[in-house]
Coordinates of C-alpha atoms in Angstrom, one line a residue:
X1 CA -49.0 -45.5 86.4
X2 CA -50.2 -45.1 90.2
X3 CA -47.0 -46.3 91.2
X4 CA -45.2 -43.8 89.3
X5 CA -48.0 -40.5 90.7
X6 CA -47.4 -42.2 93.9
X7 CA -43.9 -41.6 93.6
X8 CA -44.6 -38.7 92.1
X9 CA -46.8 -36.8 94.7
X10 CA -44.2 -38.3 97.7
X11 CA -41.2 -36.3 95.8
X12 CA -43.4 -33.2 95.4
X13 CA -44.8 -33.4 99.2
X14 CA -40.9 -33.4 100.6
X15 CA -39.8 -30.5 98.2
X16 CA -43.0 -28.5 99.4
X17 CA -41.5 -29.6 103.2
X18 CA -38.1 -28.5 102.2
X19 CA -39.1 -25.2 101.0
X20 CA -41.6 -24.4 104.0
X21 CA -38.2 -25.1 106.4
X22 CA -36.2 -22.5 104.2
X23 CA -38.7 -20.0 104.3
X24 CA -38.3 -17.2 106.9
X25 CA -40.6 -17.4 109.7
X26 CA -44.2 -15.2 109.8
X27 CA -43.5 -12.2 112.0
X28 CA -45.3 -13.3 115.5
X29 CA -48.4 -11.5 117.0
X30 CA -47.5 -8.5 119.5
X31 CA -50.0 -7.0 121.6
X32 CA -48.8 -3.3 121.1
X33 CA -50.3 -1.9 124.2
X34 CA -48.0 -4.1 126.6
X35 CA -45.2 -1.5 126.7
X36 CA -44.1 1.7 125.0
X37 CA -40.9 0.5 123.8
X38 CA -39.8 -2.7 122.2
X39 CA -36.8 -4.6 120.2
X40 CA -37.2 -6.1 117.2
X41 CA -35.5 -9.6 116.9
X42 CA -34.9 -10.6 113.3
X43 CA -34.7 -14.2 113.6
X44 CA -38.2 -15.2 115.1
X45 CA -39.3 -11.9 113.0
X46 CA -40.6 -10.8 116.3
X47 CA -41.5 -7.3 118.7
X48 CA -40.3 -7.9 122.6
X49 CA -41.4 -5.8 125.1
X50 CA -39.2 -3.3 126.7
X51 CA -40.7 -2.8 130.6
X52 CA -38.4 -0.3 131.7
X53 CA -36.0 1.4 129.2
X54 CA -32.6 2.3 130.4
X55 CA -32.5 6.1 130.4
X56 CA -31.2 9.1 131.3
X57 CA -33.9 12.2 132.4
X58 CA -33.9 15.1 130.4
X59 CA -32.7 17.6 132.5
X60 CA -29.2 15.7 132.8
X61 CA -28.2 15.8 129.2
X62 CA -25.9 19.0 129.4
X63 CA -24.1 20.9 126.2
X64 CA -27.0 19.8 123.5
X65 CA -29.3 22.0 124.1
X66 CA -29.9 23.6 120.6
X67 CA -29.6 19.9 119.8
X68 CA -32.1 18.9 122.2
X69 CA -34.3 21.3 121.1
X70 CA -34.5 20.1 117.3
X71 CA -35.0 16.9 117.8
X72 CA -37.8 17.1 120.3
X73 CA -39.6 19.2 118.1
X74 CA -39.3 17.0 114.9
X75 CA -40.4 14.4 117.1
X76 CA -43.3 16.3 119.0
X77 CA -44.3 17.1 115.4
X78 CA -44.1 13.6 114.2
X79 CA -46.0 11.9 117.0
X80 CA -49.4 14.2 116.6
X81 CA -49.6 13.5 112.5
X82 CA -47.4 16.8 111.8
X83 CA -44.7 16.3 108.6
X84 CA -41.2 15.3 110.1
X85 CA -38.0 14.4 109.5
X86 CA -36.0 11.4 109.8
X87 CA -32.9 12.2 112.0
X88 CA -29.5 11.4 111.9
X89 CA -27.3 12.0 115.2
X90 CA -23.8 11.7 114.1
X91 CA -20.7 12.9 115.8
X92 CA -18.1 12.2 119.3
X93 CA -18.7 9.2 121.2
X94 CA -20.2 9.6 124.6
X95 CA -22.2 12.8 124.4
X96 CA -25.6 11.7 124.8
X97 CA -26.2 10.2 120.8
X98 CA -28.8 7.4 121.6
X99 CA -29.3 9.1 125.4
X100 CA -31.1 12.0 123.5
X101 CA -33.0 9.7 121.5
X102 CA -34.8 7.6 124.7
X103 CA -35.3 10.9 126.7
X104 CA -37.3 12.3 124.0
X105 CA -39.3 9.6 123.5
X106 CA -40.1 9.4 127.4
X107 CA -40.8 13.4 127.3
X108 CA -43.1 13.5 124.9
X109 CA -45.1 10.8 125.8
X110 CA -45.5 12.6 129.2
X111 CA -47.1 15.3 126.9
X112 CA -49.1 13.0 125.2
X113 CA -50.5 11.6 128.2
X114 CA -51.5 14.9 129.2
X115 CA -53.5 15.7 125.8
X116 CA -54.8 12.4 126.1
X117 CA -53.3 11.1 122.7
X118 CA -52.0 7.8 122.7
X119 CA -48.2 7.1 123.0
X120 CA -45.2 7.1 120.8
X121 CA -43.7 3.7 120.4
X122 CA -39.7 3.7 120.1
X123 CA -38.7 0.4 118.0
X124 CA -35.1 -1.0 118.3
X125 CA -33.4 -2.5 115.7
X126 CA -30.0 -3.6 115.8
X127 CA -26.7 -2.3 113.1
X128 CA -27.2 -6.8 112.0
X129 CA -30.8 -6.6 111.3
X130 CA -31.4 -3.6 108.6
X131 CA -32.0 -6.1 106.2
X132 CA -34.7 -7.1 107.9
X133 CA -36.1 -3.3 107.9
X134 CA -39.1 -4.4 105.3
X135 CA -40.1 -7.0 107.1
X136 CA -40.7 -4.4 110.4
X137 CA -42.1 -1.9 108.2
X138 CA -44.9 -4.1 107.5
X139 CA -45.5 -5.2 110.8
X140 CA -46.3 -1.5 111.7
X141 CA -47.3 0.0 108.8
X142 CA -51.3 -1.2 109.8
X143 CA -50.7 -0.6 112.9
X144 CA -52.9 2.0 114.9
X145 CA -49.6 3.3 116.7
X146 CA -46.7 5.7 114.9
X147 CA -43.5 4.5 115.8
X148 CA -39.8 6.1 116.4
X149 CA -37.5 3.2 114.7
X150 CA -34.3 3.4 116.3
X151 CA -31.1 2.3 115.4
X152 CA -27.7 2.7 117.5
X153 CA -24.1 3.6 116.2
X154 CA -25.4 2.8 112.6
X155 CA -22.5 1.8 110.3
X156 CA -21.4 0.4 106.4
X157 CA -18.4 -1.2 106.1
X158 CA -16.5 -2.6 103.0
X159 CA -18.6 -5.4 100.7
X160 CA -20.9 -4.5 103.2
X161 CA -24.7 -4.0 101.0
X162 CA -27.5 -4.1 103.5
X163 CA -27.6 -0.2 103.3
X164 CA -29.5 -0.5 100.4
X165 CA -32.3 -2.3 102.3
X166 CA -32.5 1.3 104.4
X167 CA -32.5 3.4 101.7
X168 CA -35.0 1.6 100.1
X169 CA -37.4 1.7 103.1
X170 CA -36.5 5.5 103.7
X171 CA -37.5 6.9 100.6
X172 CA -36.4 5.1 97.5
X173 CA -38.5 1.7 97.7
X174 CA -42.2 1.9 96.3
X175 CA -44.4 1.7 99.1
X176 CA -42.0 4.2 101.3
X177 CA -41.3 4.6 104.5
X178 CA -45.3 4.3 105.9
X179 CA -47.0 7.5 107.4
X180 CA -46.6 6.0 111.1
X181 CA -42.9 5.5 111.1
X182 CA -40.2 7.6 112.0
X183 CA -36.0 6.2 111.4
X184 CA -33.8 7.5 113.9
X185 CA -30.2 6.5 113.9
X186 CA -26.6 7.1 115.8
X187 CA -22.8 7.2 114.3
X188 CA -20.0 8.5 114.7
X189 CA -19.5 8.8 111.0
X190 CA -21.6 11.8 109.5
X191 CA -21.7 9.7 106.1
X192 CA -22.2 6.2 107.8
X193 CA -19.1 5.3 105.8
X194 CA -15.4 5.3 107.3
X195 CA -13.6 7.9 105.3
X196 CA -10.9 5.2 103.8
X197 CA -13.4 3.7 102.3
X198 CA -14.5 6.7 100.4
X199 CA -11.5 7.8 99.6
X200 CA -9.9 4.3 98.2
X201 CA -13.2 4.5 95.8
X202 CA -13.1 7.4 94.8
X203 CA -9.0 7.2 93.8
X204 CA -9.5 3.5 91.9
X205 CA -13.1 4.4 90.0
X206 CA -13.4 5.3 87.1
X207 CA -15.5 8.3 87.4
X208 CA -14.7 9.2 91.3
X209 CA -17.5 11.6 91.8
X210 CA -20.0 8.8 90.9
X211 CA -18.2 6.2 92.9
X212 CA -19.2 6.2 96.7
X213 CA -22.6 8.4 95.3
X214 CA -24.9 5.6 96.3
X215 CA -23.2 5.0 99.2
X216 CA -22.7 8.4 100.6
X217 CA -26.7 9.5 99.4
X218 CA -28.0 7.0 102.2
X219 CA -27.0 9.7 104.8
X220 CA -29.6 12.4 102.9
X221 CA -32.3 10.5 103.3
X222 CA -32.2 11.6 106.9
X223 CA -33.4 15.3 106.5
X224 CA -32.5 16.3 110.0
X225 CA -28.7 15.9 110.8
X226 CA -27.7 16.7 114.6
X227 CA -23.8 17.1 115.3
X228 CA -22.4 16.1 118.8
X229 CA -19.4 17.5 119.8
X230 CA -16.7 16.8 122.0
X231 CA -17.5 19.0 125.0
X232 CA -15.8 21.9 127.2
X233 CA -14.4 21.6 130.4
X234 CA -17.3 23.7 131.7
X235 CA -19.9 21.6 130.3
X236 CA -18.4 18.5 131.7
X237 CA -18.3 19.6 134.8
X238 CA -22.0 20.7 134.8
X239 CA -23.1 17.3 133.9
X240 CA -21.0 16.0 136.6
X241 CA -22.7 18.5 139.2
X242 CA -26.2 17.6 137.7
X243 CA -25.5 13.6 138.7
X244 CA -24.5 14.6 141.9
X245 CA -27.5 16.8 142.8
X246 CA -29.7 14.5 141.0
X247 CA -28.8 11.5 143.4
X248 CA -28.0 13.6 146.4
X249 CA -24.3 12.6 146.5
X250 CA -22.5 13.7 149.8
X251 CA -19.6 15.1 148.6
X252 CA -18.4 18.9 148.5
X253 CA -18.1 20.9 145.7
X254 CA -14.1 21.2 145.3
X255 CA -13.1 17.5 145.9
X256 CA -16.0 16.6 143.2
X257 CA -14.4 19.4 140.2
X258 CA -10.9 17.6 141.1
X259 CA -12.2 14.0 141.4
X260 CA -14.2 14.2 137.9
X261 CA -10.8 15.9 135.9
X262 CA -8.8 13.8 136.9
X263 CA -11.3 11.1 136.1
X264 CA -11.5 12.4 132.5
X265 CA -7.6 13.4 132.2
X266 CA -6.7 9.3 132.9
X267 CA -9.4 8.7 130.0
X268 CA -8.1 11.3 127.8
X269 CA -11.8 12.5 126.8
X270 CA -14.7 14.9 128.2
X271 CA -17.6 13.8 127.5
X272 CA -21.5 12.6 128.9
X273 CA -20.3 8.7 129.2
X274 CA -17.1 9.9 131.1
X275 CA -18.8 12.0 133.8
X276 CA -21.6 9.4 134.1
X277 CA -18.9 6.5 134.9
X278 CA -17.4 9.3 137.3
X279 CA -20.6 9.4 139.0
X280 CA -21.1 5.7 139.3
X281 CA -17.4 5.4 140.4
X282 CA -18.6 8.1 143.0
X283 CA -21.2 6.9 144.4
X284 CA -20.1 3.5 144.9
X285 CA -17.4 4.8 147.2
X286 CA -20.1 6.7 149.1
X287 CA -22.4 3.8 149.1
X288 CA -25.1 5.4 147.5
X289 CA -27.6 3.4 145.2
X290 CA -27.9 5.4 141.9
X291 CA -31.4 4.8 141.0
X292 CA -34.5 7.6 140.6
X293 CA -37.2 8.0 143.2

């Protein structure tokens, strides 16, 4: 009879082994005051420190301004305990999507600073990891911070299901999306879904109307959507001059208007990224270090 609960407790003790192994990992410790912006990493359930974020000022961020305007309001609003919205930027690539997003994080902190509040913390969580959304909900949700969670050029696929674990967290799970938490995401889709998708449901269901409904109700869970545009020759060309005065580029003002078209005829686009990659094309060929200060 020992024998046997001998045997007994040895099978127990390496099943109890096996399931600690499968388990997922307890989300690490993170001092929160280290930095003002951080990336979450799903595997080690962990918060790294961002030191310097890789922005863009303000100022620079030409042909968005009613765009601007809205979302550093809902976010000014949101950061002092005011009701907000969770945002959706959706629209052409390379016109300041997740370049809006940083700035206004780093502009209202400045006003926070000033009113001696503490700051906003922006959250990055990769398109992989959405799955993983609970998990960094309840990381933050006792924490004494609110927190932007931002996710860049969100997207579904087909087969693809992890959008549920975002609509859950946005609105439709039990606990919510917690007071202190804010979802801010980029596409290029306005519905997150690629419109073959869509339509091939829609044509092979049964009831078509009730088809891709899940699916396409994720994107009104975000009560603030922001269009980007492609933009006009005039605004591309004012972003290019604002590089150039912004970094004190030595070149005059007709060579740079027929540098930068031509730059964005070869590319076949206008937009933010194009005149930036101008600018850096630019200034290499001038030797001049692009960097602020």
């Amino acid at each position: 009879m020992t024998q046997v609960s001998d045997d007994l407790g040895a099978v127990l003790a390496r099943i109890a082994d096996a399931l600690d192994r499968l388990a997922p990992p307890a989300a690490a410790a993170i001092d929160l005051t280290v930095a003002d912006a951080y990336v979450w990493h799903a595997e080690g359930r962990r918060l790294e420190p961002v030191p310097r974020v890789s922005r863009v000022a303000m100022e620079l961020l030409k042909g968005i301004d009613r765009t601007r305007d809205q979302l550093v309001d809902n976010t000014s609003r949101f950061a002092r305990g005011l009701p907000a919205n969770n945002a959706l930027l959706w629209g052409a690539r390379g016109m300041g999507k997740s370049s809006l997003v940083k700035a206004a994080h780093a502009e209202i902190n400045a006003d926070l600073a000033a009113d001696g509040l503490p700051p906003l913390k922006l959250i990055e969580i990769h398109r992989e990891d959405i799955e993983t959304l609970p998990a960094l909900m309840s990381l933050m949700r006792p924490a004494p911070f609110r927190f932007i969670v931002f996710c860049d050029d969100l997207s579904f696929d087909h087969d693809d299901t992890s959008y549920k674990s975002l609509k859950a967290v946005l609105e439709g799970g039990i606990e919510g999306r917690p007071e202190n938490v804010i979802f801010y995401a980029t596409s290029n889709r306005r519905h997150l879904l690629p419109r073959d998708m869509m339509e091939n449901e829609r044509s092979t269901a049964i009831n078509p109307g009730e088809a891709v409904e899940e699916k396409v109700s994720l994107s009104d869970r975000f009560g603030l959507w922001l269009g980007f545009h492609k933009c006009s020759q005039d605004d591309y060309l004012a972003m290019v001059n604002g590089y150039a005065a912004r970094f004190k580029l030595p070149v005059d003002e007709e060579t740079l208007r027929r540098e930068s078209l031509e730059w964005s005829t070869t590319r076949g686009a206008r937009s933010g990224r194009t005149a930036w990659q101008y600018v850096q094309d630019l200034a290499g060929r001038l030797g001049v270090a692009l960097n602020e200060g």
